[in-house]
Amino acid sequence: MSGDALALAQENAVLNDYRGEFTTLQGKANDLMKSVLDQGRTYDLVVLDPPAFIKRRKDQRQGEKAYHQINQLALRLLAPGGTLVSASCSMHLSREALMDVVKTAAAHRHRQLQVFAQGGQGPDHPVHPAIAETSYLKAIFARDIAG
Ligand SMILES: C[S@@+](CC[C@H](N)C(=O)[O-])C[C@H]1O[C@@H](n2cnc3c(N)ncnc32)[C@H](O)[C@@H]1O
């Protein structure tokens, strides 16, 4: 959504001497994903790093639904053999729950996924050993094993 962030992305592509096609789209992620889908495009890599959909306990049900929707949309955009990176920064969505979102989305879309890596937070985001929710950043790296 941020024009400034997209301009920085363009600048980074130049700084990194990237010579391939580099396009940015500005707008609401869900709308853009649907419009690209309507154009019949698919991608070898889809990275989901949405804002926290579950900020408070009362958002749990609605938030989980949003994670399911966006992950299913991402899988529709993922080319056969492609890689999905699905992240969540919701402290009320556990790593296991995110894995379940990815698993369920794959089942709905009839895709076979293989999780080959998982990410978490770095040392600048220390975890309180008694407060599980302080370990809130997680990411799942999964490849589609087509055929
Ligand atoms: C967890 S951050 C992603 C951070 C990013 N991966 C990075 O490394 O800088 C989520 C981002 O989604 C943006 N955002 C929130 N709602 C959005 C929407 N409906 N469509 C597109 N982007 C949105 C927020 O402004 C925020 O920058």
PDB file of C-alpha atoms and ligand atoms in Angstrom:
ATOM      1  CA  MET A   1       0.000   0.000   0.000  1.00  0.00           C
ATOM      2  CA  SER A   2       2.907   2.352   0.725  1.00  0.00           C
ATOM      3  CA  GLY A   3       4.265   4.271  -2.253  1.00  0.00           C
ATOM      4  CA  ASP A   4       7.400   5.144  -0.281  1.00  0.00           C
ATOM      5  CA  ALA A   5       8.091   1.475   0.476  1.00  0.00           C
ATOM      6  CA  LEU A   6       7.573   0.511  -3.173  1.00  0.00           C
ATOM      7  CA  ALA A   7       9.926   3.298  -4.301  1.00  0.00           C
ATOM      8  CA  LEU A   8      12.571   1.956  -1.893  1.00  0.00           C
ATOM      9  CA  ALA A   9      12.064  -1.538  -3.332  1.00  0.00           C
ATOM     10  CA  GLN A  10      12.695  -0.149  -6.825  1.00  0.00           C
ATOM     11  CA  GLU A  11      15.805   1.636  -5.538  1.00  0.00           C
ATOM     12  CA  ASN A  12      17.061  -1.572  -3.951  1.00  0.00           C
ATOM     13  CA  ALA A  13      16.593  -3.467  -7.210  1.00  0.00           C
ATOM     14  CA  VAL A  14      18.836  -0.895  -8.944  1.00  0.00           C
ATOM     15  CA  LEU A  15      21.396  -0.915  -6.092  1.00  0.00           C
ATOM     16  CA  ASN A  16      21.562  -4.708  -6.347  1.00  0.00           C
ATOM     17  CA  ASP A  17      22.037  -4.482 -10.108  1.00  0.00           C
ATOM     18  CA  TYR A  18      18.899  -6.528 -10.730  1.00  0.00           C
ATOM     19  CA  ARG A  19      18.318  -6.714 -14.470  1.00  0.00           C
ATOM     20  CA  GLY A  20      15.144  -8.817 -14.647  1.00  0.00           C
ATOM     21  CA  GLU A  21      11.573  -7.574 -14.836  1.00  0.00           C
ATOM     22  CA  PHE A  22      10.718  -5.688 -11.655  1.00  0.00           C
ATOM     23  CA  THR A  23       7.145  -4.560 -11.143  1.00  0.00           C
ATOM     24  CA  THR A  24       5.382  -3.283  -8.052  1.00  0.00           C
ATOM     25  CA  LEU A  25       1.643  -3.020  -7.500  1.00  0.00           C
ATOM     26  CA  GLN A  26       0.148  -0.535  -5.091  1.00  0.00           C
ATOM     27  CA  GLY A  27      -3.101  -1.230  -3.295  1.00  0.00           C
ATOM     28  CA  LYS A  28      -4.772  -3.619  -0.897  1.00  0.00           C
ATOM     29  CA  ALA A  29      -3.055  -6.983  -0.956  1.00  0.00           C
ATOM     30  CA  ASN A  30      -6.210  -9.097  -1.185  1.00  0.00           C
ATOM     31  CA  ASP A  31      -7.633  -7.032  -4.060  1.00  0.00           C
ATOM     32  CA  LEU A  32      -4.328  -7.082  -5.942  1.00  0.00           C
ATOM     33  CA  MET A  33      -3.881 -10.806  -5.488  1.00  0.00           C
ATOM     34  CA  LYS A  34      -7.387 -11.424  -6.843  1.00  0.00           C
ATOM     35  CA  SER A  35      -6.887  -9.143  -9.842  1.00  0.00           C
ATOM     36  CA  VAL A  36      -3.573 -10.798 -10.710  1.00  0.00           C
ATOM     37  CA  LEU A  37      -5.284 -14.170 -10.340  1.00  0.00           C
ATOM     38  CA  ASP A  38      -8.004 -13.027 -12.759  1.00  0.00           C
ATOM     39  CA  GLN A  39      -5.237 -12.300 -15.272  1.00  0.00           C
ATOM     40  CA  GLY A  40      -4.181 -15.944 -14.976  1.00  0.00           C
ATOM     41  CA  ARG A  41      -0.722 -15.194 -13.615  1.00  0.00           C
ATOM     42  CA  THR A  42       1.114 -17.530 -11.282  1.00  0.00           C
ATOM     43  CA  TYR A  43       4.405 -17.089  -9.426  1.00  0.00           C
ATOM     44  CA  ASP A  44       7.319 -19.323  -8.483  1.00  0.00           C
ATOM     45  CA  LEU A  45       7.576 -17.591  -5.102  1.00  0.00           C
ATOM     46  CA  VAL A  46       4.802 -16.103  -2.985  1.00  0.00           C
ATOM     47  CA  VAL A  47       5.723 -14.418   0.309  1.00  0.00           C
ATOM     48  CA  LEU A  48       2.971 -13.568   2.784  1.00  0.00           C
ATOM     49  CA  ASP A  49       3.964 -11.239   5.599  1.00  0.00           C
ATOM     50  CA  PRO A  50       0.669  -9.633   6.603  1.00  0.00           C
ATOM     51  CA  PRO A  51       0.045  -7.319   9.527  1.00  0.00           C
ATOM     52  CA  ALA A  52      -1.147  -9.056  12.716  1.00  0.00           C
ATOM     53  CA  PHE A  53      -4.704 -10.204  11.972  1.00  0.00           C
ATOM     54  CA  ILE A  54      -5.232 -11.234  15.615  1.00  0.00           C
ATOM     55  CA  LYS A  55      -4.287  -8.279  17.777  1.00  0.00           C
ATOM     56  CA  ARG A  56      -6.592  -9.203  20.655  1.00  0.00           C
ATOM     57  CA  ARG A  57      -8.196 -12.431  21.822  1.00  0.00           C
ATOM     58  CA  LYS A  58     -11.562 -11.212  20.632  1.00  0.00           C
ATOM     59  CA  ASP A  59     -10.177 -11.074  17.073  1.00  0.00           C
ATOM     60  CA  GLN A  60      -9.240 -14.782  17.185  1.00  0.00           C
ATOM     61  CA  ARG A  61     -11.972 -16.255  14.994  1.00  0.00           C
ATOM     62  CA  GLN A  62     -12.033 -13.426  12.443  1.00  0.00           C
ATOM     63  CA  GLY A  63      -8.238 -13.278  12.385  1.00  0.00           C
ATOM     64  CA  GLU A  64      -7.805 -17.009  11.803  1.00  0.00           C
ATOM     65  CA  LYS A  65     -10.311 -16.753   8.959  1.00  0.00           C
ATOM     66  CA  ALA A  66      -8.199 -13.967   7.412  1.00  0.00           C
ATOM     67  CA  TYR A  67      -5.044 -16.153   7.635  1.00  0.00           C
ATOM     68  CA  HIS A  68      -6.919 -19.019   5.968  1.00  0.00           C
ATOM     69  CA  GLN A  69      -8.214 -16.772   3.185  1.00  0.00           C
ATOM     70  CA  ILE A  70      -4.897 -15.148   2.349  1.00  0.00           C
ATOM     71  CA  ASN A  71      -3.012 -18.465   2.426  1.00  0.00           C
ATOM     72  CA  GLN A  72      -5.547 -20.052   0.075  1.00  0.00           C
ATOM     73  CA  LEU A  73      -5.261 -17.071  -2.237  1.00  0.00           C
ATOM     74  CA  ALA A  74      -1.470 -17.390  -2.151  1.00  0.00           C
ATOM     75  CA  LEU A  75      -1.668 -21.057  -3.102  1.00  0.00           C
ATOM     76  CA  ARG A  76      -3.881 -20.197  -6.051  1.00  0.00           C
ATOM     77  CA  LEU A  77      -1.126 -17.798  -7.177  1.00  0.00           C
ATOM     78  CA  LEU A  78       1.636 -20.332  -6.647  1.00  0.00           C
ATOM     79  CA  ALA A  79       2.920 -22.053  -9.775  1.00  0.00           C
ATOM     80  CA  PRO A  80       3.413 -25.835  -9.667  1.00  0.00           C
ATOM     81  CA  GLY A  81       6.733 -26.523  -7.955  1.00  0.00           C
ATOM     82  CA  GLY A  82       6.785 -23.014  -6.457  1.00  0.00           C
ATOM     83  CA  THR A  83       7.627 -21.908  -2.932  1.00  0.00           C
ATOM     84  CA  LEU A  84       5.270 -20.359  -0.411  1.00  0.00           C
ATOM     85  CA  VAL A  85       6.629 -18.363   2.518  1.00  0.00           C
ATOM     86  CA  SER A  86       3.880 -17.773   5.042  1.00  0.00           C
ATOM     87  CA  ALA A  87       4.604 -15.557   8.035  1.00  0.00           C
ATOM     88  CA  SER A  88       2.598 -14.302  10.984  1.00  0.00           C
ATOM     89  CA  CYS A  89       3.339 -11.685  13.617  1.00  0.00           C
ATOM     90  CA  SER A  90       0.151 -12.337  15.619  1.00  0.00           C
ATOM     91  CA  MET A  91       1.062 -13.250  19.185  1.00  0.00           C
ATOM     92  CA  HIS A  92      -2.273 -15.048  19.498  1.00  0.00           C
ATOM     93  CA  LEU A  93      -1.508 -17.344  16.575  1.00  0.00           C
ATOM     94  CA  SER A  94       0.959 -20.037  17.598  1.00  0.00           C
ATOM     95  CA  ARG A  95       3.488 -21.603  15.256  1.00  0.00           C
ATOM     96  CA  GLU A  96       1.405 -24.801  15.341  1.00  0.00           C
ATOM     97  CA  ALA A  97      -1.721 -22.832  14.424  1.00  0.00           C
ATOM     98  CA  LEU A  98       0.086 -21.189  11.483  1.00  0.00           C
ATOM     99  CA  MET A  99       1.253 -24.634  10.340  1.00  0.00           C
ATOM    100  CA  ASP A 100      -2.361 -25.774  10.554  1.00  0.00           C
ATOM    101  CA  VAL A 101      -3.441 -22.782   8.406  1.00  0.00           C
ATOM    102  CA  VAL A 102      -0.887 -23.758   5.737  1.00  0.00           C
ATOM    103  CA  LYS A 103      -1.857 -27.435   5.967  1.00  0.00           C
ATOM    104  CA  THR A 104      -5.578 -26.665   5.667  1.00  0.00           C
ATOM    105  CA  ALA A 105      -5.060 -24.205   2.801  1.00  0.00           C
ATOM    106  CA  ALA A 106      -3.057 -26.852   0.930  1.00  0.00           C
ATOM    107  CA  ALA A 107      -5.794 -29.437   1.479  1.00  0.00           C
ATOM    108  CA  HIS A 108      -8.461 -27.000   0.244  1.00  0.00           C
ATOM    109  CA  ARG A 109      -6.477 -26.168  -2.857  1.00  0.00           C
ATOM    110  CA  HIS A 110      -5.442 -29.809  -3.445  1.00  0.00           C
ATOM    111  CA  ARG A 111      -1.760 -28.923  -3.240  1.00  0.00           C
ATOM    112  CA  GLN A 112       0.990 -31.126  -1.836  1.00  0.00           C
ATOM    113  CA  LEU A 113       3.381 -29.041   0.236  1.00  0.00           C
ATOM    114  CA  GLN A 114       6.694 -29.893   1.822  1.00  0.00           C
ATOM    115  CA  VAL A 115       7.929 -27.640   4.636  1.00  0.00           C
ATOM    116  CA  PHE A 116      11.693 -27.256   4.211  1.00  0.00           C
ATOM    117  CA  ALA A 117      12.445 -24.455   6.687  1.00  0.00           C
ATOM    118  CA  GLN A 118      10.924 -22.402   9.455  1.00  0.00           C
ATOM    119  CA  GLY A 119      11.832 -18.935  10.652  1.00  0.00           C
ATOM    120  CA  GLY A 120      11.500 -17.174  13.946  1.00  0.00           C
ATOM    121  CA  GLN A 121      12.593 -13.963  15.582  1.00  0.00           C
ATOM    122  CA  GLY A 122      16.154 -12.749  15.928  1.00  0.00           C
ATOM    123  CA  PRO A 123      18.076 -11.652  19.014  1.00  0.00           C
ATOM    124  CA  ASP A 124      16.644  -8.135  18.739  1.00  0.00           C
ATOM    125  CA  HIS A 125      13.261  -9.634  19.695  1.00  0.00           C
ATOM    126  CA  PRO A 126      14.112 -11.546  22.900  1.00  0.00           C
ATOM    127  CA  VAL A 127      11.606 -14.021  24.327  1.00  0.00           C
ATOM    128  CA  HIS A 128      10.383 -14.008  27.932  1.00  0.00           C
ATOM    129  CA  PRO A 129      10.644 -17.658  29.023  1.00  0.00           C
ATOM    130  CA  ALA A 130       7.420 -17.426  31.033  1.00  0.00           C
ATOM    131  CA  ILE A 131       5.355 -15.631  28.392  1.00  0.00           C
ATOM    132  CA  ALA A 132       4.875 -17.830  25.321  1.00  0.00           C
ATOM    133  CA  GLU A 133       3.285 -14.971  23.370  1.00  0.00           C
ATOM    134  CA  THR A 134       6.595 -13.053  23.327  1.00  0.00           C
ATOM    135  CA  SER A 135       7.728 -15.641  20.760  1.00  0.00           C
ATOM    136  CA  TYR A 136       5.345 -14.236  18.175  1.00  0.00           C
ATOM    137  CA  LEU A 137       7.258 -14.005  14.884  1.00  0.00           C
ATOM    138  CA  LYS A 138       7.154 -17.154  12.794  1.00  0.00           C
ATOM    139  CA  ALA A 139       7.468 -18.118   9.168  1.00  0.00           C
ATOM    140  CA  ILE A 140       6.954 -21.333   7.262  1.00  0.00           C
ATOM    141  CA  PHE A 141       8.837 -22.067   4.050  1.00  0.00           C
ATOM    142  CA  ALA A 142       7.046 -24.691   1.968  1.00  0.00           C
ATOM    143  CA  ARG A 143       7.524 -25.939  -1.556  1.00  0.00           C
ATOM    144  CA  ASP A 144       4.840 -27.349  -3.760  1.00  0.00           C
ATOM    145  CA  ILE A 145       5.743 -30.869  -4.764  1.00  0.00           C
ATOM    146  CA  ALA A 146       3.713 -30.974  -7.944  1.00  0.00           C
ATOM    147  CA  GLY A 147       2.851 -34.285  -9.502  1.00  0.00           C
TER     148      GLY A 147
HETATM  149  C1  LIG B   1       4.446  -7.479   8.874  1.00  0.00           C
HETATM  150  S1  LIG B   1       4.589  -6.067   7.863  1.00  0.00           S
HETATM  151  C2  LIG B   1       5.542  -6.598   6.508  1.00  0.00           C
HETATM  152  C3  LIG B   1       6.949  -6.164   6.634  1.00  0.00           C
HETATM  153  C4  LIG B   1       7.775  -6.420   5.387  1.00  0.00           C
HETATM  154  N1  LIG B   1       7.827  -7.832   5.072  1.00  0.00           N
HETATM  155  C5  LIG B   1       9.190  -5.902   5.602  1.00  0.00           C
HETATM  156  O1  LIG B   1      10.114  -6.704   5.718  1.00  0.00           O
HETATM  157  O2  LIG B   1       9.346  -4.692   5.673  1.00  0.00           O
HETATM  158  C6  LIG B   1       2.991  -5.923   7.154  1.00  0.00           C
HETATM  159  C7  LIG B   1       2.871  -4.785   6.148  1.00  0.00           C
HETATM  160  O3  LIG B   1       1.606  -4.883   5.471  1.00  0.00           O
HETATM  161  C8  LIG B   1       1.117  -3.596   5.211  1.00  0.00           C
HETATM  162  N2  LIG B   1      -0.338  -3.725   5.030  1.00  0.00           N
HETATM  163  C9  LIG B   1      -1.307  -3.671   5.968  1.00  0.00           C
HETATM  164  N3  LIG B   1      -2.512  -3.910   5.433  1.00  0.00           N
HETATM  165  C10 LIG B   1      -2.314  -4.107   4.109  1.00  0.00           C
HETATM  166  C11 LIG B   1      -3.182  -4.378   2.997  1.00  0.00           C
HETATM  167  N4  LIG B   1      -4.502  -4.508   3.149  1.00  0.00           N
HETATM  168  N5  LIG B   1      -2.624  -4.519   1.787  1.00  0.00           N
HETATM  169  C12 LIG B   1      -1.280  -4.390   1.607  1.00  0.00           C
HETATM  170  N6  LIG B   1      -0.415  -4.151   2.606  1.00  0.00           N
HETATM  171  C13 LIG B   1      -0.929  -3.995   3.845  1.00  0.00           C
HETATM  172  C14 LIG B   1       1.528  -2.791   6.428  1.00  0.00           C
HETATM  173  O4  LIG B   1       1.628  -1.435   6.106  1.00  0.00           O
HETATM  174  C15 LIG B   1       2.902  -3.395   6.761  1.00  0.00           C
HETATM  175  O5  LIG B   1       3.926  -2.686   6.131  1.00  0.00           O
END
